[in-house]
Short mmCIF file of C-alpha atoms in Angstrom, two decimals:
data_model
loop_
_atom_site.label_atom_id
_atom_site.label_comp_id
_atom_site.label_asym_id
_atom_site.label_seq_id
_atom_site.Cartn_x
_atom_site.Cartn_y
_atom_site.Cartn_z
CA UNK A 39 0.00 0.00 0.00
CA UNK A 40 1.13 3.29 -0.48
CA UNK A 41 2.59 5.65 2.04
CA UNK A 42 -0.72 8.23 1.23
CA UNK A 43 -4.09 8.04 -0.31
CA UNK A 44 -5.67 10.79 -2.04
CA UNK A 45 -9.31 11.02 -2.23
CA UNK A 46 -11.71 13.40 -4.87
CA UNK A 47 -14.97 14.31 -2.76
CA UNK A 48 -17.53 14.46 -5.33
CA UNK A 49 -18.64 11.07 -6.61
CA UNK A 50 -15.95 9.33 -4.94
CA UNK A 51 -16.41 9.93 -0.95
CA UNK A 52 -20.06 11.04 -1.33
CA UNK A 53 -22.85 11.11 -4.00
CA UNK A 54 -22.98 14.60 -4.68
CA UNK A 55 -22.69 14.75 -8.15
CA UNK A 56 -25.95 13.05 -8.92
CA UNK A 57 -27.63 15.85 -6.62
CA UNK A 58 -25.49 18.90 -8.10
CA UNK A 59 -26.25 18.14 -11.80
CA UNK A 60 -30.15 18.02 -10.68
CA UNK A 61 -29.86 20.88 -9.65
CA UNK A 62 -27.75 22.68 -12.24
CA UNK A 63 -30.23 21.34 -15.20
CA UNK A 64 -33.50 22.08 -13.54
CA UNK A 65 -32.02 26.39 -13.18
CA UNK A 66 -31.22 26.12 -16.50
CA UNK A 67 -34.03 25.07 -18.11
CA UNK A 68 -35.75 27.86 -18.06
CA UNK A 69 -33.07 29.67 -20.00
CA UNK A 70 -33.28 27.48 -22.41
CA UNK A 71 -31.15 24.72 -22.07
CA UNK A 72 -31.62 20.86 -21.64
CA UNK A 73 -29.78 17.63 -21.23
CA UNK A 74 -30.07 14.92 -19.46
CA UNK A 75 -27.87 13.65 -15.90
CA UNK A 76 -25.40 11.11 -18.05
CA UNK A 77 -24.53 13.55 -20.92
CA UNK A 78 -24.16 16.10 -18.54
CA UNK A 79 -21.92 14.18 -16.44
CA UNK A 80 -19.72 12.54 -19.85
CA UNK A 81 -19.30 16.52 -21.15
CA UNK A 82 -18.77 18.65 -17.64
CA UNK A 83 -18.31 16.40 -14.48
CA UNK A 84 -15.43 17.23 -12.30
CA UNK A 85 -14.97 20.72 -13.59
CA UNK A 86 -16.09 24.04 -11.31
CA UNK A 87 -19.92 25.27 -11.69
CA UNK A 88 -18.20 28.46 -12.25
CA UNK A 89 -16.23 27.17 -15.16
CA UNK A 90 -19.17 24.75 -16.75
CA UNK A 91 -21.12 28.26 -16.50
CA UNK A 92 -19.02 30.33 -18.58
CA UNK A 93 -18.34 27.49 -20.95
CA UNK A 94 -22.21 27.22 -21.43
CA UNK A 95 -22.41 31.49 -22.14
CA UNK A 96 -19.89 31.12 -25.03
CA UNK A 97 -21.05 27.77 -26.24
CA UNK A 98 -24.84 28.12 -26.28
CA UNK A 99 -25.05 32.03 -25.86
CA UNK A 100 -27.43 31.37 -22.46
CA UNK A 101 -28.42 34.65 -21.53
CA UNK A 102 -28.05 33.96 -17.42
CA UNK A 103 -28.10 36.52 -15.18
CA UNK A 104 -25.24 37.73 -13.47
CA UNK A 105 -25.88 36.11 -9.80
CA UNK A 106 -27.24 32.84 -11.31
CA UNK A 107 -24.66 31.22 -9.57
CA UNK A 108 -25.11 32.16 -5.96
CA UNK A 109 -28.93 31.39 -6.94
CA UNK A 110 -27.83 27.91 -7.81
CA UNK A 111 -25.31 27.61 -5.42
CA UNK A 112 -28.00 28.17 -2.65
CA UNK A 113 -30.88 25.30 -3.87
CA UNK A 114 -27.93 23.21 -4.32
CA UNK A 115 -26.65 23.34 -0.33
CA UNK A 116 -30.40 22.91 0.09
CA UNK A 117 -30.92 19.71 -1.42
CA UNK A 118 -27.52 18.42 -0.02
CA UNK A 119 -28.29 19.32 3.66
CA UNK A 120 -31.57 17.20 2.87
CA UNK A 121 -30.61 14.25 0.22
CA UNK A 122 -26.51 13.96 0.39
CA UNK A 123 -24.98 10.57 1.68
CA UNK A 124 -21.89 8.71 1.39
CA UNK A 125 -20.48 6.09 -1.78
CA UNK A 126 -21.96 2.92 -0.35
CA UNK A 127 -18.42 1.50 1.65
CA UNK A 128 -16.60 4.36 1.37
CA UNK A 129 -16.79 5.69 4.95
CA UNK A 130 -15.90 2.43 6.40
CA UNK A 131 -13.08 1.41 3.53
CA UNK A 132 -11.52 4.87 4.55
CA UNK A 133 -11.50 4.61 8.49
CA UNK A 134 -10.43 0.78 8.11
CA UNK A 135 -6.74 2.65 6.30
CA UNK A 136 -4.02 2.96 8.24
CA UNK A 137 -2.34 5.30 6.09
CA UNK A 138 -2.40 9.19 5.83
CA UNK A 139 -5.60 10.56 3.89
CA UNK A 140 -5.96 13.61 1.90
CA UNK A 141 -8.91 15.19 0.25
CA UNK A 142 -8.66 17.26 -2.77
CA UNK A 143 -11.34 18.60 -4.53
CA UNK A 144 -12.73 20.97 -7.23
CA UNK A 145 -15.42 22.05 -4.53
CA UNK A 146 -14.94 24.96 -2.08
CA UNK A 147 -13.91 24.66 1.39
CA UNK A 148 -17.37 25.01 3.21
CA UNK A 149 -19.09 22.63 0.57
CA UNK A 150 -16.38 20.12 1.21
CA UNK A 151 -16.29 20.70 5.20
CA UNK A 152 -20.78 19.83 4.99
CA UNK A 153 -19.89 16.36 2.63
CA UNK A 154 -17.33 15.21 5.16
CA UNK A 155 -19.58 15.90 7.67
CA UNK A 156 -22.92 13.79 6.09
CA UNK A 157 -19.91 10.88 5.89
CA UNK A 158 -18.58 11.31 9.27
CA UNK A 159 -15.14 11.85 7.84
CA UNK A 160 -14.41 15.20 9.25
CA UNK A 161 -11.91 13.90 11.68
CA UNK A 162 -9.98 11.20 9.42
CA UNK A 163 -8.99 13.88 6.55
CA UNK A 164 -8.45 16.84 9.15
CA UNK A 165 -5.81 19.31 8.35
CA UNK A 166 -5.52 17.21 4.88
CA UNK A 167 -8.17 18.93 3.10
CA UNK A 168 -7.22 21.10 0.09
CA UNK A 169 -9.87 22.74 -2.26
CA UNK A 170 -10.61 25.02 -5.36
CA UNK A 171 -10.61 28.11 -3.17
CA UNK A 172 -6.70 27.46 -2.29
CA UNK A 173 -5.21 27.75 -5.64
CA UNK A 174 -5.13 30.03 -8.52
CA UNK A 175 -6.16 27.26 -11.31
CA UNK A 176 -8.30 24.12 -10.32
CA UNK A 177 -8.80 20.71 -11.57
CA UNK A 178 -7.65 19.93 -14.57
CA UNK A 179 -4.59 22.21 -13.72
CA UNK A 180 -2.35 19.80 -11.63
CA UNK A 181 -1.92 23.04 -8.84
CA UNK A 182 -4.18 21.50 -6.34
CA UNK A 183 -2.43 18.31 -5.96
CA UNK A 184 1.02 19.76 -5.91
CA UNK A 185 -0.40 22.30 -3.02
CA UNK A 186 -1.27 18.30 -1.69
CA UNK A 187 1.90 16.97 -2.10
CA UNK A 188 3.79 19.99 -0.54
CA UNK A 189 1.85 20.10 2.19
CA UNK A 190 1.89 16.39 2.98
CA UNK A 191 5.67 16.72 2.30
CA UNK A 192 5.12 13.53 0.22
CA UNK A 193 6.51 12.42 -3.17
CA UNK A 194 4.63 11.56 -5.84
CA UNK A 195 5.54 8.05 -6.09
CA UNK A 196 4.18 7.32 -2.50
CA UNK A 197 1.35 8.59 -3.63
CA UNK A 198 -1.77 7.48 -5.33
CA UNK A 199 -5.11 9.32 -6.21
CA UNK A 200 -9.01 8.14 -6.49
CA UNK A 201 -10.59 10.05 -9.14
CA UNK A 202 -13.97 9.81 -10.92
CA UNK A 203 -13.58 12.37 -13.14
CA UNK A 204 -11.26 13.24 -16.24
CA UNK A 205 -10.50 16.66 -15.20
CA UNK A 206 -9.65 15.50 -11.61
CA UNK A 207 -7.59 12.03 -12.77
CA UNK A 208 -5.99 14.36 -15.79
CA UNK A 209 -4.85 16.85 -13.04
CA UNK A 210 -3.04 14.22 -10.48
CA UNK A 211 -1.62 12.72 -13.73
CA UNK A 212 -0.32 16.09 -14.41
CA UNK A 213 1.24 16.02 -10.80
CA UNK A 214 2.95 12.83 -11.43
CA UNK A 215 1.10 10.13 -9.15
CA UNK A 216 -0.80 7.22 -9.92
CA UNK A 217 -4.92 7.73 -10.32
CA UNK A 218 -7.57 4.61 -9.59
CA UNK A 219 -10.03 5.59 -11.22
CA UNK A 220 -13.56 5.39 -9.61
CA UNK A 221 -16.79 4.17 -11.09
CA UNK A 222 -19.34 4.11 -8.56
CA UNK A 223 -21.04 7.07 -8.21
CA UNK A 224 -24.96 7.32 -9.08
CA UNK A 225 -23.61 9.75 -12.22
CA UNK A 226 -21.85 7.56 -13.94
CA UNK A 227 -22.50 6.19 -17.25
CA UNK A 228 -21.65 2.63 -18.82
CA UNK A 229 -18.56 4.00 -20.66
CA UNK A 230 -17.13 6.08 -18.09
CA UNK A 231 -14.39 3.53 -17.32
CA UNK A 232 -12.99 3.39 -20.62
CA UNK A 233 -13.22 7.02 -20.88
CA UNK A 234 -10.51 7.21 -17.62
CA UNK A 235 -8.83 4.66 -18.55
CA UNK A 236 -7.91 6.42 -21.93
CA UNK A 237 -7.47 9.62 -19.88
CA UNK A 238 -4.38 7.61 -17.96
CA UNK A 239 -5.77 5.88 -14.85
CA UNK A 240 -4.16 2.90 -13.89
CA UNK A 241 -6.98 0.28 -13.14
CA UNK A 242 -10.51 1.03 -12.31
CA UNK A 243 -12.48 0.32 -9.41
CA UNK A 244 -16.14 -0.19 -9.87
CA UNK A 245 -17.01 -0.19 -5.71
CA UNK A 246 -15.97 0.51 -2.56
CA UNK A 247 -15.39 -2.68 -1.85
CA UNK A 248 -12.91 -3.53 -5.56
CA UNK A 249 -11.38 0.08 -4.45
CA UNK A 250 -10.10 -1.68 -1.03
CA UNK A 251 -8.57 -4.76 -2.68
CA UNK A 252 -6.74 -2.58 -4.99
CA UNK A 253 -5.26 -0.32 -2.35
CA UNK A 254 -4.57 -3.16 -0.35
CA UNK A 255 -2.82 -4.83 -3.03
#
């Protein structure tokens, strides 16, 4: 096993990327814009709101308004506080590792803080918590896992990363260490593994439970 284990938050600790897109596509529809949860989450999953927002102006010429994202930001931390739980396993596979944990997400600090609280993993990942709002350029930008490594005073080859998103396993990739990559959040479609696995991952892990034998390993 490796020395440290770096975990994505979204879609890999908790299911929060089911909820999130819900809520993204249900504001937008009445700007004119539709799609459904599994396109959505092949074309924009594991990139900022912010950033899937602006791509969305230029692409599709959406004519939002200028605090649409506060508005969404603040039904979204509605329907988490009510609906957001943990991957199936994943609070017990991380607890039952002996090893030192990091989280590193795309998500802000206070958004992170509420889904390690929902998985009661506040405590295991505490001070090793780095998010979007500590770094100049997010996921796919490798900045946020360098910030990891420098902070964990860690190589990159005692490393490895759990990502379920291109953007997030193309950014640790960037930073040198090894990516599983994950494939069992609620969002993800049939060909999302071979989508990572062309992005770079090293071996895909469909549950918590396959994620544990291959850290283990």
């Amino acid at each position: 096993m490796k020395q440290f284990i770096i975990f994505d938050c979204d879609g890999v600790i908790v299911d929060s990327e089911i909820l999130a897109i819900e809520v993204l596509l249900s504001s937008l529809k009445p700007y004119g814009y539709s799609s459904t949860v599994q396109k959505w989450a092949s074309e924009y999953s594991g990139l900022r709101t912010r950033d899937i927002l602006d791509l969305l102006r230029r692409r599709h010429g959406l004519p939002l308004p200028e605090d649409f994202y506060e508005q969404n930001r603040s039904v979204a931390k509605q329907r988490f506080q009510k609906d957001l739980t943990a991957v199936p396993g994943m609070p017990e596979l991380i607890l039952s590792l002996s090893v030192c944990k990091a989280v590193v997400s795309n998500s802000k600090q206070n958004h992170v803080a509420l889904c390690l609280e929902k998985a009661n993993l506040s405590a295991c990942f505490d001070p090793h918590i780095y998010t979007s709002d500590m770094v100049v350029h997010s996921k796919p930008a490798p900045d946020l896992y360098l910030l990891a490594l420098e902070q964990l005073n860690a190589s990159p080859d005692k490393c490895i990363v759990v990502e379920d998103s291109v953007a997030g396993a193309s950014a640790a990739i960037a930073a040198g260490i090894e990516v599983i990559g994950f494939v069992g959040g609620l969002h993800v479609t049939d060909e999302h593994a071979d989508v990572l696995l062309k992005a770079g991952v090293s071996q895909i892990a469909t549950d918590a439970e396959q994620l544990g034998e291959i850290l283990l390993a």
